[in-house]
Amino acid sequence: MTATWAGQRARPGTVGTGTIRADAIPKSRGDFAFSSDLYADGMLWGATVRSRYPYARIKSIDFSAAAVMSGVRCVLTHHDVPGRNRFGLEIRDQPVLADDAVRYVGEPVAVVAADHPEIARRAAEAVAVEYERLDALTDPRLALSGVGPDLHDGGNVVAHHRIRKGSAEPAADVVVRGVYHVGTQDQAFLGPESCLAIPALDGGVELYCSTQWLHIDQDQLADVLSLPLDKVRLTLSGVGGAFGGREDLSVQAHACLLALRTGRPIKMVYDREESFFGHVHRHPARLEYEHGASADGCLVYVRARILLDGGAYASTSRAVASNAGCFACGPYEVPNVSVDSYAVYTNNPPCGAMRGFGAVQSCFGYESQMDKLAAELGLDPVEVRLRNAVGTGSAMATGQRIDGPAPVAELLRRVRDMEPPAPADSSTCDDVLMPGGAANTTHGEGVRRGVGYGVSVKNICKSLGYDDYGTARVRLSISGGEPVAEVHTAAAEVGQGLTTVQAQIVRTELGVRQVVVVPADTRVGDAGTSSASRQTWISGGAVRAACEAVRDRVLRIAAATLGAELSELWLADECVRSERTATDVPLAELLGSTNVDETRVFRHRQTFPLDPETGQGDGHVAFAFAAHRAVVDVDTELGLVRVVEIACAEDVGRAMNPPAVEGQMHGGIAQGLGLALMEEVQVVDGYIQNPSFTDYLIPTTLDMPPVRLSILEIPRDDSPYGLTGVGEPALLSCPAAVVAAIRDACGIDITRIPVRPEIIAGCA
Amino acid sequence: MRLSCTVNGQRRDIDVCPAESLLFALRERMGLPGTKNACEQGECGSCTVYLDGVAVCACLIAAGQAEGGDVVTVEGLADDEGPHPVQQAFAESGAVQCGFCTPGLIVAVHDVLSHSPRPTDAAIREALAGNLCRCTGYEKIFDAVRSAAVRMSAEGKRR
């Protein structure tokens, strides 16, 4: 089913056409400036002193040795924070520089500026911090039970969300139970945290940085620096990936503090090890599930208890826990629901946003349960899902009716019906494509193939009553005799292709060929975050609204100039066309030196908080769905897995830039495969064991199998062009499908991701 | 200490500290930040450059090791006629998202195709296993390699 958008011809570079990114050639030539590439005359390098302990009281900080080192310009501690020494996305609970205590290993305690990064690093090492160690609380179950110290005022439970629907004591013919675990995943964006802060003549600061949301950084920084908002000016520089890991502040406040103190530009760049300590991770989760069903496989109830370890500070834990709860039943009709989702403080590394945002963890739980249920009933795993799949009009666990497209069954059928990959054949298959890869551990002996499925759901846009909006300014002028449209938003291009989509929208709406996307900065109104798969919807909507306003003004100018009725004029081919007189007036002629400049704000429909006791309510703007089929070869003796193929079907509403949509899906699938098989930040007693790409493995070209996509375009009636968000769904049920395939291949129960070889080989 | 070498065809004489990597010297002392700093321990390939015709991770090479050497970076692959076919293929295949891995991959693919003009899919996977990409899942990178191979053989271009 492919929708066509009425009235739109497929001009190059417009909405729906495959459009080459404007930044692709500069990025390929090495000419594109990422935040780590920036340079200013006279700049100094910043470095961070970090806590060595998961929990300790700071008794003293002695930086006298560091301060006198040759080339060191400045050392700052919490005493030097002029404003509020706290930041945070939901609760401002995290110190910019630790004051009384440190609550995780790697927490910033002091910052240094020096002439050379190596001098800065050595000076940071020379800062002597005297700690009084405290007993660390690193077990989230203990934190939930109230045992151990309160790490923050108000106790260690950051969030508890309840969902209660239907009967409390429903009767079911079949009951399956399971306890599942999801490890800590890292976003592992390739571009390290970095920025350049330049002190300004007016006492403010110009900050060039990588972030997902300029205005929320600005808001927090203004409070930290004790400056009015207009003196904290941010410009987005090239962002080397984000995936949720750039929602929280990292280098920004430190660089600004150093710049304002030294009066010199400050560059900060983390190396990979520091990056593992410098941003939040995906919450590790423990999920207890009980599913009850009728004998014919229809779900009667779901009970779930989900515990997320939020680590030392709140970040987005409340919203992640809410999402984990809201989507704990998956895309299924469940009449009776009892879900409790919690996030707690511990002395582990802070956790927050990562692609999928709570829905990934739940999905591994509920999809594992659906397979268990199918096995219990002797049903095909796809069949049991089809019998319970939601559709338009169905109620989610929160009671919210799905009023948009919900083609869950169709997506599942699509991946099921794809041609299966050819069977493993060691005589024709390159050994690097066998389990174990280049290690050459098998020529096919002990290798079994398995197939697994997963389906998933997640909210698109911000939820629960949040007043979410985006702002765009569009300016049409004549330059060199040609119309040029300039589009300006604060929306963060993090790699997803947003700047290209903005230009496509302008070309579509104004019919002009030349579009300039101005760098995102805080001179224009808030765009909200490049998260929650919302930015094309929200900032795209704002760009379209601004274009409509520009078009309206142009046509009014034309009507007055030509003495025509407004209703008989329209814009096409860089002309104003009159229907009645069949004449074209070129925009260049009509506008001359007149600029048409309009700014508009776009909001999605209102949502509402959920009832605190029952979790019922219209909390979400939209739901997006995906289905996966994974085919794996498993070396059952060594426990090694080769993913042979992943198929994914997703409804995208409208593919604004089809290759970019495919790219989002490919990338999401890769991160899902990583979570299923190899990616885990291993934390022992609060210490990260593997902060490097040597020890934290992300999928390589040899790990990724061929991927097959099926993209549906069922237009929504409440979004620009009918689109829905595409950033997250392709990740959600990928881990569940991979694990289901491994279970299918070797017949063992697997309850934890990433799956370790010793579990498969049965020697754990 | 003094470092003299050729970078992208130009003779460079610069001061470096003994502990600095070739990556740092290129990015911070020669004004060539196109070569990227993603892991700085030789795992991700984002800093791949040619040193005397061999593709290496610039983060693992001490700047002093380039003394008298011939370095080619991603900035040195295009010519006056425009981007190199590998660069063009990456852009047109949708192989670029955030772009942080792209410069290293461009050099790595350039190297692969100069040795093996029409690599098999398995050979492509094996050859690029040292270059991490977090955005694309590699599918469109493989498309770009195949496309670049066709372009280069059509243009009779090996380097």
Tab-separated table of N, CA and C in Angstrom, chain A residues 167-175 290-295 298-301 303 335-336:
chain	number	residue	atom	x	y	z
A	167	SER	N	-10.260	-6.521	35.474
A	167	SER	CA	-10.420	-7.263	36.718
A	167	SER	C	-9.068	-7.491	37.401
A	168	ALA	N	-9.083	-7.464	38.732
A	168	ALA	CA	-7.866	-7.756	39.477
A	168	ALA	C	-7.608	-9.252	39.579
A	169	GLU	N	-8.652	-10.073	39.427
A	169	GLU	CA	-8.504	-11.529	39.569
A	169	GLU	C	-9.079	-12.252	38.348
A	170	PRO	N	-8.539	-12.013	37.190
A	170	PRO	CA	-9.104	-12.655	35.998
A	170	PRO	C	-8.758	-14.148	35.956
A	171	ALA	N	-9.617	-14.917	35.334
A	171	ALA	CA	-9.385	-16.366	35.231
A	171	ALA	C	-8.871	-16.694	33.833
A	172	ALA	N	-7.798	-17.466	33.785
A	172	ALA	CA	-7.215	-17.843	32.498
A	172	ALA	C	-7.027	-19.352	32.434
A	173	ASP	N	-7.070	-19.892	31.218
A	173	ASP	CA	-6.861	-21.334	31.037
A	173	ASP	C	-5.380	-21.690	31.126
A	174	VAL	N	-4.568	-20.786	30.635
A	174	VAL	CA	-3.122	-21.045	30.567
A	174	VAL	C	-2.382	-19.857	31.160
A	175	VAL	N	-1.371	-20.159	31.949
A	175	VAL	CA	-0.576	-19.088	32.548
A	175	VAL	C	0.903	-19.355	32.271
A	290	GLU	N	3.800	-12.149	34.054
A	290	GLU	CA	2.850	-13.261	34.084
A	290	GLU	C	1.775	-12.965	33.049
A	291	HIS	N	1.606	-13.887	32.109
A	291	HIS	CA	0.580	-13.757	31.069
A	291	HIS	C	-0.452	-14.864	31.261
A	292	GLY	N	-1.716	-14.490	31.231
A	292	GLY	CA	-2.783	-15.474	31.248
A	292	GLY	C	-3.556	-15.413	29.935
A	293	ALA	N	-3.920	-16.598	29.416
A	293	ALA	CA	-4.621	-16.633	28.131
A	293	ALA	C	-5.706	-17.703	28.162
A	294	SER	N	-6.640	-17.547	27.243
A	294	SER	CA	-7.655	-18.579	27.066
A	294	SER	C	-7.034	-19.736	26.286
A	295	ALA	N	-7.741	-20.858	26.251
A	295	ALA	CA	-7.196	-22.049	25.583
A	295	ALA	C	-6.966	-21.814	24.093
A	298	CYS	N	-6.046	-16.397	23.259
A	298	CYS	CA	-6.347	-14.970	23.411
A	298	CYS	C	-5.922	-14.517	24.810
A	299	LEU	N	-5.210	-13.418	24.868
A	299	LEU	CA	-4.716	-12.931	26.155
A	299	LEU	C	-5.878	-12.528	27.050
A	300	VAL	N	-5.805	-12.989	28.299
A	300	VAL	CA	-6.800	-12.601	29.302
A	300	VAL	C	-6.223	-11.514	30.215
A	301	TYR	N	-4.986	-11.714	30.595
A	301	TYR	CA	-4.369	-10.687	31.449
A	301	TYR	C	-2.853	-10.658	31.288
A	303	ARG	N	0.331	-9.376	33.893
A	303	ARG	CA	0.858	-8.745	35.102
A	303	ARG	C	2.360	-8.557	34.899
A	335	PRO	N	-7.379	-7.378	28.042
A	335	PRO	CA	-8.496	-6.791	28.796
A	335	PRO	C	-8.160	-6.473	30.249
A	336	ASN	N	-7.263	-7.247	30.839
A	336	ASN	CA	-6.962	-7.058	32.265
A	336	ASN	C	-5.458	-6.863	32.441
